C-alpha cells in the first residue's frame, strides 16, 4: 500500500483540494466544486452555515485518491468501522475515509462538516440539516454525464423540505440499480418515512 501524500494547506480550501486531487482526479475536483456551490446555496436556503456546507462539499470525495482495492486496508489502518456491505462494495466506504482525511489531512474540526462528509452517499438515521444539505447537493450535482433521471422529482420535493428531497432520492435509489443496501441508507429511509 502506497504512502498517501499530505496536502499543502494554504488556507484556501478550494485551491488546496484542487491541488491535492491534481490532474489525475480533475473530474472529482470539478464535481466537488459543483457540490460545494450547490451545498452553499442549499445551506443558505435552509438556514444552515453556507461556509461549512461548502467545506463539506469540497472534501466529500477527497478519498478518491485511495484505490478501491485499498479502501478496506486504509479503513483498518485508520481504525474505521466497516460493515459487511462496505466489504462487499468497498467503494461505498469512501464517505468514511473522506471524513477521516478531512479531519487528519485538512485539519477540519467542525463536527457538522465531518458528519456531512461521512454520510454524503448513504445519509444516516437522524441526519441533521447539514448532513441532508450535502447529501442532496451531491445528488443534484451528480458525478455522471448528463442530468440525473430523478432530478425533477428531487427538486420538486425540495420545495417541501430537505427531508422530502432526501427521501425522494433514497426511494428512487432503492428501486434503481442498487448493488447493496447500506444499513445507514435503510435506517435513513425508515427515519425519514417515520418523521413525515
mmCIF file with all atom_site columns, C-alpha atoms in Angstrom:
data_model
loop_
_atom_site.group_PDB
_atom_site.id
_atom_site.type_symbol
_atom_site.label_atom_id
_atom_site.label_alt_id
_atom_site.label_comp_id
_atom_site.label_asym_id
_atom_site.label_entity_id
_atom_site.label_seq_id
_atom_site.pdbx_PDB_ins_code
_atom_site.Cartn_x
_atom_site.Cartn_y
_atom_site.Cartn_z
_atom_site.occupancy
_atom_site.B_iso_or_equiv
_atom_site.pdbx_formal_charge
_atom_site.auth_seq_id
_atom_site.auth_comp_id
_atom_site.auth_asym_id
_atom_site.auth_atom_id
_atom_site.pdbx_PDB_model_num
ATOM 1   C CA . UNK A 1 1   ? 0.000   0.000  0.000   1.00 0.00 ? 1   UNK A CA 1
ATOM 2   C CA . UNK A 1 2   ? 1.443   3.303  -1.114  1.00 0.00 ? 2   UNK A CA 1
ATOM 3   C CA . UNK A 1 3   ? 2.052   6.191  1.283   1.00 0.00 ? 3   UNK A CA 1
ATOM 4   C CA . UNK A 1 4   ? -0.624  8.864  0.853   1.00 0.00 ? 4   UNK A CA 1
ATOM 5   C CA . UNK A 1 5   ? 0.713   12.313 0.189   1.00 0.00 ? 5   UNK A CA 1
ATOM 6   C CA . UNK A 1 6   ? -0.286  15.080 2.576   1.00 0.00 ? 6   UNK A CA 1
ATOM 7   C CA . UNK A 1 7   ? -1.826  18.254 1.167   1.00 0.00 ? 7   UNK A CA 1
ATOM 8   C CA . UNK A 1 8   ? -0.059  21.591 1.279   1.00 0.00 ? 8   UNK A CA 1
ATOM 9   C CA . UNK A 1 9   ? -2.528  23.807 3.115   1.00 0.00 ? 9   UNK A CA 1
ATOM 10  C CA . UNK A 1 10  ? -2.707  27.439 2.042   1.00 0.00 ? 10  UNK A CA 1
ATOM 11  C CA . UNK A 1 11  ? -5.903  28.464 3.808   1.00 0.00 ? 11  UNK A CA 1
ATOM 12  C CA . UNK A 1 12  ? -7.832  28.420 0.516   1.00 0.00 ? 12  UNK A CA 1
ATOM 13  C CA . UNK A 1 13  ? -9.711  25.127 0.721   1.00 0.00 ? 13  UNK A CA 1
ATOM 14  C CA . UNK A 1 14  ? -10.853 25.078 -2.898  1.00 0.00 ? 14  UNK A CA 1
ATOM 15  C CA . UNK A 1 15  ? -7.293  25.597 -4.092  1.00 0.00 ? 15  UNK A CA 1
ATOM 16  C CA . UNK A 1 16  ? -5.963  23.031 -1.617  1.00 0.00 ? 16  UNK A CA 1
ATOM 17  C CA . UNK A 1 17  ? -8.483  20.348 -2.653  1.00 0.00 ? 17  UNK A CA 1
ATOM 18  C CA . UNK A 1 18  ? -7.947  21.013 -6.359  1.00 0.00 ? 18  UNK A CA 1
ATOM 19  C CA . UNK A 1 19  ? -4.159  20.845 -5.952  1.00 0.00 ? 19  UNK A CA 1
ATOM 20  C CA . UNK A 1 20  ? -4.384  17.691 -3.840  1.00 0.00 ? 20  UNK A CA 1
ATOM 21  C CA . UNK A 1 21  ? -6.549  15.881 -6.383  1.00 0.00 ? 21  UNK A CA 1
ATOM 22  C CA . UNK A 1 22  ? -4.349  17.097 -9.234  1.00 0.00 ? 22  UNK A CA 1
ATOM 23  C CA . UNK A 1 23  ? -4.722  16.243 -12.884 1.00 0.00 ? 23  UNK A CA 1
ATOM 24  C CA . UNK A 1 24  ? -5.399  12.570 -12.150 1.00 0.00 ? 24  UNK A CA 1
ATOM 25  C CA . UNK A 1 25  ? -8.637  13.344 -10.315 1.00 0.00 ? 25  UNK A CA 1
ATOM 26  C CA . UNK A 1 26  ? -9.649  16.576 -12.050 1.00 0.00 ? 26  UNK A CA 1
ATOM 27  C CA . UNK A 1 27  ? -13.185 15.255 -12.716 1.00 0.00 ? 27  UNK A CA 1
ATOM 28  C CA . UNK A 1 28  ? -13.639 14.622 -8.997  1.00 0.00 ? 28  UNK A CA 1
ATOM 29  C CA . UNK A 1 29  ? -12.319 18.116 -8.271  1.00 0.00 ? 29  UNK A CA 1
ATOM 30  C CA . UNK A 1 30  ? -14.836 19.619 -10.696 1.00 0.00 ? 30  UNK A CA 1
ATOM 31  C CA . UNK A 1 31  ? -17.657 17.555 -9.164  1.00 0.00 ? 31  UNK A CA 1
ATOM 32  C CA . UNK A 1 32  ? -16.600 18.591 -5.649  1.00 0.00 ? 32  UNK A CA 1
ATOM 33  C CA . UNK A 1 33  ? -16.580 22.283 -6.585  1.00 0.00 ? 33  UNK A CA 1
ATOM 34  C CA . UNK A 1 34  ? -20.080 21.931 -8.073  1.00 0.00 ? 34  UNK A CA 1
ATOM 35  C CA . UNK A 1 35  ? -21.363 20.100 -4.985  1.00 0.00 ? 35  UNK A CA 1
ATOM 36  C CA . UNK A 1 36  ? -19.777 22.744 -2.749  1.00 0.00 ? 36  UNK A CA 1
ATOM 37  C CA . UNK A 1 37  ? -21.523 25.578 -4.622  1.00 0.00 ? 37  UNK A CA 1
ATOM 38  C CA . UNK A 1 38  ? -24.864 23.759 -4.522  1.00 0.00 ? 38  UNK A CA 1
ATOM 39  C CA . UNK A 1 39  ? -24.431 22.914 -0.815  1.00 0.00 ? 39  UNK A CA 1
ATOM 40  C CA . UNK A 1 40  ? -23.650 26.569 -0.074  1.00 0.00 ? 40  UNK A CA 1
ATOM 41  C CA . UNK A 1 41  ? -26.900 27.638 -1.782  1.00 0.00 ? 41  UNK A CA 1
ATOM 42  C CA . UNK A 1 42  ? -28.970 24.972 -0.037  1.00 0.00 ? 42  UNK A CA 1
ATOM 43  C CA . UNK A 1 43  ? -27.437 25.844 3.335   1.00 0.00 ? 43  UNK A CA 1
ATOM 44  C CA . UNK A 1 44  ? -28.392 29.497 2.922   1.00 0.00 ? 44  UNK A CA 1
ATOM 45  C CA . UNK A 1 45  ? -31.894 28.495 1.833   1.00 0.00 ? 45  UNK A CA 1
ATOM 46  C CA . UNK A 1 46  ? -32.422 26.167 4.806   1.00 0.00 ? 46  UNK A CA 1
ATOM 47  C CA . UNK A 1 47  ? -30.742 28.364 7.454   1.00 0.00 ? 47  UNK A CA 1
ATOM 48  C CA . UNK A 1 48  ? -27.522 26.382 7.812   1.00 0.00 ? 48  UNK A CA 1
ATOM 49  C CA . UNK A 1 49  ? -23.918 27.629 7.687   1.00 0.00 ? 49  UNK A CA 1
ATOM 50  C CA . UNK A 1 50  ? -23.023 28.187 3.996   1.00 0.00 ? 50  UNK A CA 1
ATOM 51  C CA . UNK A 1 51  ? -19.258 28.126 4.610   1.00 0.00 ? 51  UNK A CA 1
ATOM 52  C CA . UNK A 1 52  ? -19.471 24.809 6.465   1.00 0.00 ? 52  UNK A CA 1
ATOM 53  C CA . UNK A 1 53  ? -21.640 23.321 3.716   1.00 0.00 ? 53  UNK A CA 1
ATOM 54  C CA . UNK A 1 54  ? -19.161 24.482 1.087   1.00 0.00 ? 54  UNK A CA 1
ATOM 55  C CA . UNK A 1 55  ? -16.249 22.929 3.005   1.00 0.00 ? 55  UNK A CA 1
ATOM 56  C CA . UNK A 1 56  ? -18.083 19.613 3.297   1.00 0.00 ? 56  UNK A CA 1
ATOM 57  C CA . UNK A 1 57  ? -18.876 19.704 -0.422  1.00 0.00 ? 57  UNK A CA 1
ATOM 58  C CA . UNK A 1 58  ? -15.271 20.351 -1.334  1.00 0.00 ? 58  UNK A CA 1
ATOM 59  C CA . UNK A 1 59  ? -13.983 17.493 0.828   1.00 0.00 ? 59  UNK A CA 1
ATOM 60  C CA . UNK A 1 60  ? -16.734 14.879 0.480   1.00 0.00 ? 60  UNK A CA 1
ATOM 61  C CA . UNK A 1 61  ? -14.918 12.779 -2.159  1.00 0.00 ? 61  UNK A CA 1
ATOM 62  C CA . UNK A 1 62  ? -11.316 13.506 -1.141  1.00 0.00 ? 62  UNK A CA 1
ATOM 63  C CA . UNK A 1 63  ? -10.656 9.786  -0.550  1.00 0.00 ? 63  UNK A CA 1
ATOM 64  C CA . UNK A 1 64  ? -10.895 9.146  -4.306  1.00 0.00 ? 64  UNK A CA 1
ATOM 65  C CA . UNK A 1 65  ? -7.084  9.125  -4.153  1.00 0.00 ? 65  UNK A CA 1
ATOM 66  C CA . UNK A 1 66  ? -7.300  5.722  -2.421  1.00 0.00 ? 66  UNK A CA 1
ATOM 67  C CA . UNK A 1 67  ? -7.828  2.897  -4.948  1.00 0.00 ? 67  UNK A CA 1
ATOM 68  C CA . UNK A 1 68  ? -10.947 0.801  -4.266  1.00 0.00 ? 68  UNK A CA 1
ATOM 69  C CA . UNK A 1 69  ? -8.798  -2.290 -3.670  1.00 0.00 ? 69  UNK A CA 1
ATOM 70  C CA . UNK A 1 70  ? -7.015  -0.434 -0.824  1.00 0.00 ? 70  UNK A CA 1
ATOM 71  C CA . UNK A 1 71  ? -10.031 1.211  0.820   1.00 0.00 ? 71  UNK A CA 1
ATOM 72  C CA . UNK A 1 72  ? -10.684 -1.553 3.352   1.00 0.00 ? 72  UNK A CA 1
ATOM 73  C CA . UNK A 1 73  ? -6.996  -1.757 4.294   1.00 0.00 ? 73  UNK A CA 1
ATOM 74  C CA . UNK A 1 74  ? -6.936  2.021  4.881   1.00 0.00 ? 74  UNK A CA 1
ATOM 75  C CA . UNK A 1 75  ? -10.091 1.790  6.968   1.00 0.00 ? 75  UNK A CA 1
ATOM 76  C CA . UNK A 1 76  ? -8.464  -0.878 9.136   1.00 0.00 ? 76  UNK A CA 1
ATOM 77  C CA . UNK A 1 77  ? -5.239  1.126  9.416   1.00 0.00 ? 77  UNK A CA 1
ATOM 78  C CA . UNK A 1 78  ? -7.199  4.230  10.479  1.00 0.00 ? 78  UNK A CA 1
ATOM 79  C CA . UNK A 1 79  ? -9.484  2.386  12.909  1.00 0.00 ? 79  UNK A CA 1
ATOM 80  C CA . UNK A 1 80  ? -12.663 2.976  10.889  1.00 0.00 ? 80  UNK A CA 1
ATOM 81  C CA . UNK A 1 81  ? -15.506 0.506  11.434  1.00 0.00 ? 81  UNK A CA 1
ATOM 82  C CA . UNK A 1 82  ? -16.587 -1.186 8.221   1.00 0.00 ? 82  UNK A CA 1
ATOM 83  C CA . UNK A 1 83  ? -19.883 -3.019 7.756   1.00 0.00 ? 83  UNK A CA 1
ATOM 84  C CA . UNK A 1 84  ? -20.379 -6.134 5.634   1.00 0.00 ? 84  UNK A CA 1
ATOM 85  C CA . UNK A 1 85  ? -21.993 -4.089 2.838   1.00 0.00 ? 85  UNK A CA 1
ATOM 86  C CA . UNK A 1 86  ? -18.814 -1.985 2.592   1.00 0.00 ? 86  UNK A CA 1
ATOM 87  C CA . UNK A 1 87  ? -16.773 -5.189 2.484   1.00 0.00 ? 87  UNK A CA 1
ATOM 88  C CA . UNK A 1 88  ? -18.906 -6.323 -0.474  1.00 0.00 ? 88  UNK A CA 1
ATOM 89  C CA . UNK A 1 89  ? -18.621 -2.933 -2.197  1.00 0.00 ? 89  UNK A CA 1
ATOM 90  C CA . UNK A 1 90  ? -15.534 -1.134 -0.827  1.00 0.00 ? 90  UNK A CA 1
ATOM 91  C CA . UNK A 1 91  ? -16.239 1.996  -2.882  1.00 0.00 ? 91  UNK A CA 1
ATOM 92  C CA . UNK A 1 92  ? -19.066 2.977  -0.522  1.00 0.00 ? 92  UNK A CA 1
ATOM 93  C CA . UNK A 1 93  ? -16.614 3.156  2.377   1.00 0.00 ? 93  UNK A CA 1
ATOM 94  C CA . UNK A 1 94  ? -15.226 6.285  0.699   1.00 0.00 ? 94  UNK A CA 1
ATOM 95  C CA . UNK A 1 95  ? -17.550 8.539  2.710   1.00 0.00 ? 95  UNK A CA 1
ATOM 96  C CA . UNK A 1 96  ? -15.995 7.347  5.993   1.00 0.00 ? 96  UNK A CA 1
ATOM 97  C CA . UNK A 1 97  ? -12.480 7.577  4.566   1.00 0.00 ? 97  UNK A CA 1
ATOM 98  C CA . UNK A 1 98  ? -13.171 11.102 3.326   1.00 0.00 ? 98  UNK A CA 1
ATOM 99  C CA . UNK A 1 99  ? -14.297 12.127 6.814   1.00 0.00 ? 99  UNK A CA 1
ATOM 100 C CA . UNK A 1 100 ? -11.027 10.816 8.263   1.00 0.00 ? 100 UNK A CA 1
ATOM 101 C CA . UNK A 1 101 ? -8.949  12.591 5.615   1.00 0.00 ? 101 UNK A CA 1
ATOM 102 C CA . UNK A 1 102 ? -10.861 15.859 6.072   1.00 0.00 ? 102 UNK A CA 1
ATOM 103 C CA . UNK A 1 103 ? -10.009 15.793 9.775   1.00 0.00 ? 103 UNK A CA 1
ATOM 104 C CA . UNK A 1 104 ? -6.493  14.374 9.675   1.00 0.00 ? 104 UNK A CA 1
ATOM 105 C CA . UNK A 1 105 ? -5.161  15.728 6.374   1.00 0.00 ? 105 UNK A CA 1
ATOM 106 C CA . UNK A 1 106 ? -7.072  19.007 6.034   1.00 0.00 ? 106 UNK A CA 1
ATOM 107 C CA . UNK A 1 107 ? -7.467  19.895 9.702   1.00 0.00 ? 107 UNK A CA 1
ATOM 108 C CA . UNK A 1 108 ? -11.281 20.105 9.757   1.00 0.00 ? 108 UNK A CA 1
ATOM 109 C CA . UNK A 1 109 ? -12.598 20.218 13.328  1.00 0.00 ? 109 UNK A CA 1
ATOM 110 C CA . UNK A 1 110 ? -16.258 21.159 12.760  1.00 0.00 ? 110 UNK A CA 1
ATOM 111 C CA . UNK A 1 111 ? -18.336 18.079 13.631  1.00 0.00 ? 111 UNK A CA 1
ATOM 112 C CA . UNK A 1 112 ? -21.184 19.237 11.347  1.00 0.00 ? 112 UNK A CA 1
ATOM 113 C CA . UNK A 1 113 ? -18.807 19.294 8.382   1.00 0.00 ? 113 UNK A CA 1
ATOM 114 C CA . UNK A 1 114 ? -17.305 15.915 9.276   1.00 0.00 ? 114 UNK A CA 1
ATOM 115 C CA . UNK A 1 115 ? -20.713 14.304 9.818   1.00 0.00 ? 115 UNK A CA 1
ATOM 116 C CA . UNK A 1 116 ? -21.991 15.575 6.457   1.00 0.00 ? 116 UNK A CA 1
ATOM 117 C CA . UNK A 1 117 ? -18.923 14.195 4.676   1.00 0.00 ? 117 UNK A CA 1
ATOM 118 C CA . UNK A 1 118 ? -19.257 10.859 6.464   1.00 0.00 ? 118 UNK A CA 1
ATOM 119 C CA . UNK A 1 119 ? -22.833 10.220 5.273   1.00 0.00 ? 119 UNK A CA 1
ATOM 120 C CA . UNK A 1 120 ? -22.979 12.046 1.934   1.00 0.00 ? 120 UNK A CA 1
ATOM 121 C CA . UNK A 1 121 ? -23.557 8.806  -0.009  1.00 0.00 ? 121 UNK A CA 1
ATOM 122 C CA . UNK A 1 122 ? -25.981 6.968  2.261   1.00 0.00 ? 122 UNK A CA 1
ATOM 123 C CA . UNK A 1 123 ? -27.270 9.564  4.712   1.00 0.00 ? 123 UNK A CA 1
ATOM 124 C CA . UNK A 1 124 ? -27.964 8.057  8.168   1.00 0.00 ? 124 UNK A CA 1
ATOM 125 C CA . UNK A 1 125 ? -30.521 7.742  10.918  1.00 0.00 ? 125 UNK A CA 1
ATOM 126 C CA . UNK A 1 126 ? -31.454 11.106 12.481  1.00 0.00 ? 126 UNK A CA 1
ATOM 127 C CA . UNK A 1 127 ? -29.387 13.008 9.920   1.00 0.00 ? 127 UNK A CA 1
ATOM 128 C CA . UNK A 1 128 ? -29.144 16.690 10.780  1.00 0.00 ? 128 UNK A CA 1
ATOM 129 C CA . UNK A 1 129 ? -29.838 19.516 8.330   1.00 0.00 ? 129 UNK A CA 1
ATOM 130 C CA . UNK A 1 130 ? -26.183 19.860 7.293   1.00 0.00 ? 130 UNK A CA 1
ATOM 131 C CA . UNK A 1 131 ? -25.992 16.120 6.570   1.00 0.00 ? 131 UNK A CA 1
ATOM 132 C CA . UNK A 1 132 ? -29.035 16.472 4.333   1.00 0.00 ? 132 UNK A CA 1
ATOM 133 C CA . UNK A 1 133 ? -27.776 19.644 2.641   1.00 0.00 ? 133 UNK A CA 1
ATOM 134 C CA . UNK A 1 134 ? -24.598 17.888 1.479   1.00 0.00 ? 134 UNK A CA 1
ATOM 135 C CA . UNK A 1 135 ? -26.417 14.626 0.673   1.00 0.00 ? 135 UNK A CA 1
ATOM 136 C CA . UNK A 1 136 ? -28.946 16.430 -1.549  1.00 0.00 ? 136 UNK A CA 1
ATOM 137 C CA . UNK A 1 137 ? -26.303 18.673 -3.152  1.00 0.00 ? 137 UNK A CA 1
ATOM 138 C CA . UNK A 1 138 ? -24.279 15.577 -4.083  1.00 0.00 ? 138 UNK A CA 1
ATOM 139 C CA . UNK A 1 139 ? -27.353 14.089 -5.757  1.00 0.00 ? 139 UNK A CA 1
ATOM 140 C CA . UNK A 1 140 ? -28.247 17.286 -7.637  1.00 0.00 ? 140 UNK A CA 1
ATOM 141 C CA . UNK A 1 141 ? -24.666 17.681 -8.897  1.00 0.00 ? 141 UNK A CA 1
ATOM 142 C CA . UNK A 1 142 ? -24.039 14.001 -9.507  1.00 0.00 ? 142 UNK A CA 1
ATOM 143 C CA . UNK A 1 143 ? -20.746 12.773 -10.928 1.00 0.00 ? 143 UNK A CA 1
ATOM 144 C CA . UNK A 1 144 ? -22.175 11.119 -14.066 1.00 0.00 ? 144 UNK A CA 1
ATOM 145 C CA . UNK A 1 145 ? -22.710 12.511 -17.554 1.00 0.00 ? 145 UNK A CA 1
ATOM 146 C CA . UNK A 1 146 ? -25.985 14.264 -18.299 1.00 0.00 ? 146 UNK A CA 1
ATOM 147 C CA . UNK A 1 147 ? -28.805 15.137 -15.956 1.00 0.00 ? 147 UNK A CA 1
ATOM 148 C CA . UNK A 1 148 ? -29.817 12.796 -13.121 1.00 0.00 ? 148 UNK A CA 1
ATOM 149 C CA . UNK A 1 149 ? -33.018 10.894 -14.005 1.00 0.00 ? 149 UNK A CA 1
ATOM 150 C CA . UNK A 1 150 ? -34.526 11.714 -10.601 1.00 0.00 ? 150 UNK A CA 1
ATOM 151 C CA . UNK A 1 151 ? -33.657 15.437 -10.655 1.00 0.00 ? 151 UNK A CA 1
ATOM 152 C CA . UNK A 1 152 ? -37.129 16.851 -11.385 1.00 0.00 ? 152 UNK A CA 1
ATOM 153 C CA . UNK A 1 153 ? -38.813 14.889 -8.594  1.00 0.00 ? 153 UNK A CA 1
ATOM 154 C CA . UNK A 1 154 ? -35.975 15.670 -6.174  1.00 0.00 ? 154 UNK A CA 1
ATOM 155 C CA . UNK A 1 155 ? -36.208 19.401 -6.877  1.00 0.00 ? 155 UNK A CA 1
ATOM 156 C CA . UNK A 1 156 ? -39.984 19.292 -6.565  1.00 0.00 ? 156 UNK A CA 1
ATOM 157 C CA . UNK A 1 157 ? -39.613 17.582 -3.176  1.00 0.00 ? 157 UNK A CA 1
ATOM 158 C CA . UNK A 1 158 ? -37.063 20.212 -2.169  1.00 0.00 ? 158 UNK A CA 1
ATOM 159 C CA . UNK A 1 159 ? -39.865 22.783 -2.364  1.00 0.00 ? 159 UNK A CA 1
ATOM 160 C CA . UNK A 1 160 ? -41.427 20.903 0.563   1.00 0.00 ? 160 UNK A CA 1
ATOM 161 C CA . UNK A 1 161 ? -38.296 20.247 2.664   1.00 0.00 ? 161 UNK A CA 1
ATOM 162 C CA . UNK A 1 162 ? -34.790 18.800 2.791   1.00 0.00 ? 162 UNK A CA 1
ATOM 163 C CA . UNK A 1 163 ? -36.261 15.678 4.377   1.00 0.00 ? 163 UNK A CA 1
ATOM 164 C CA . UNK A 1 164 ? -38.692 15.206 1.488   1.00 0.00 ? 164 UNK A CA 1
ATOM 165 C CA . UNK A 1 165 ? -35.881 15.640 -1.048  1.00 0.00 ? 165 UNK A CA 1
ATOM 166 C CA . UNK A 1 166 ? -33.631 13.194 0.817   1.00 0.00 ? 166 UNK A CA 1
ATOM 167 C CA . UNK A 1 167 ? -36.407 10.609 0.935   1.00 0.00 ? 167 UNK A CA 1
ATOM 168 C CA . UNK A 1 168 ? -37.253 11.122 -2.741  1.00 0.00 ? 168 UNK A CA 1
ATOM 169 C CA . UNK A 1 169 ? -33.691 10.254 -3.740  1.00 0.00 ? 169 UNK A CA 1
ATOM 170 C CA . UNK A 1 170 ? -33.444 7.277  -1.368  1.00 0.00 ? 170 UNK A CA 1
ATOM 171 C CA . UNK A 1 171 ? -36.756 5.875  -2.632  1.00 0.00 ? 171 UNK A CA 1
ATOM 172 C CA . UNK A 1 172 ? -35.539 6.288  -6.212  1.00 0.00 ? 172 UNK A CA 1
ATOM 173 C CA . UNK A 1 173 ? -32.248 4.553  -5.431  1.00 0.00 ? 173 UNK A CA 1
ATOM 174 C CA . UNK A 1 174 ? -33.917 1.610  -3.709  1.00 0.00 ? 174 UNK A CA 1
ATOM 175 C CA . UNK A 1 175 ? -35.622 0.576  -6.948  1.00 0.00 ? 175 UNK A CA 1
ATOM 176 C CA . UNK A 1 176 ? -32.925 1.541  -9.496  1.00 0.00 ? 176 UNK A CA 1
ATOM 177 C CA . UNK A 1 177 ? -29.708 -0.441 -9.837  1.00 0.00 ? 177 UNK A CA 1
ATOM 178 C CA . UNK A 1 178 ? -28.700 -0.558 -6.182  1.00 0.00 ? 178 UNK A CA 1
ATOM 179 C CA . UNK A 1 179 ? -25.946 -3.139 -5.685  1.00 0.00 ? 179 UNK A CA 1
ATOM 180 C CA . UNK A 1 180 ? -26.028 -3.330 -1.881  1.00 0.00 ? 180 UNK A CA 1
ATOM 181 C CA . UNK A 1 181 ? -28.299 -1.645 0.646   1.00 0.00 ? 181 UNK A CA 1
ATOM 182 C CA . UNK A 1 182 ? -26.081 0.070  3.186   1.00 0.00 ? 182 UNK A CA 1
ATOM 183 C CA . UNK A 1 183 ? -27.573 -0.125 6.709   1.00 0.00 ? 183 UNK A CA 1
ATOM 184 C CA . UNK A 1 184 ? -27.265 3.666  7.091   1.00 0.00 ? 184 UNK A CA 1
ATOM 185 C CA . UNK A 1 185 ? -29.316 4.147  3.911   1.00 0.00 ? 185 UNK A CA 1
ATOM 186 C CA . UNK A 1 186 ? -32.075 1.831  5.125   1.00 0.00 ? 186 UNK A CA 1
ATOM 187 C CA . UNK A 1 187 ? -32.081 3.484  8.563   1.00 0.00 ? 187 UNK A CA 1
ATOM 188 C CA . UNK A 1 188 ? -32.274 6.939  6.950   1.00 0.00 ? 188 UNK A CA 1
ATOM 189 C CA . UNK A 1 189 ? -35.190 5.836  4.772   1.00 0.00 ? 189 UNK A CA 1
ATOM 190 C CA . UNK A 1 190 ? -37.096 4.435  7.740   1.00 0.00 ? 190 UNK A CA 1
ATOM 191 C CA . UNK A 1 191 ? -36.415 7.518  9.861   1.00 0.00 ? 191 UNK A CA 1
ATOM 192 C CA . UNK A 1 192 ? -37.460 9.919  7.096   1.00 0.00 ? 192 UNK A CA 1
ATOM 193 C CA . UNK A 1 193 ? -40.640 7.980  6.427   1.00 0.00 ? 193 UNK A CA 1
ATOM 194 C CA . UNK A 1 194 ? -41.496 7.849  10.135  1.00 0.00 ? 194 UNK A CA 1
ATOM 195 C CA . UNK A 1 195 ? -40.844 11.560 10.680  1.00 0.00 ? 195 UNK A CA 1
ATOM 196 C CA . UNK A 1 196 ? -43.073 12.747 7.820   1.00 0.00 ? 196 UNK A CA 1
#
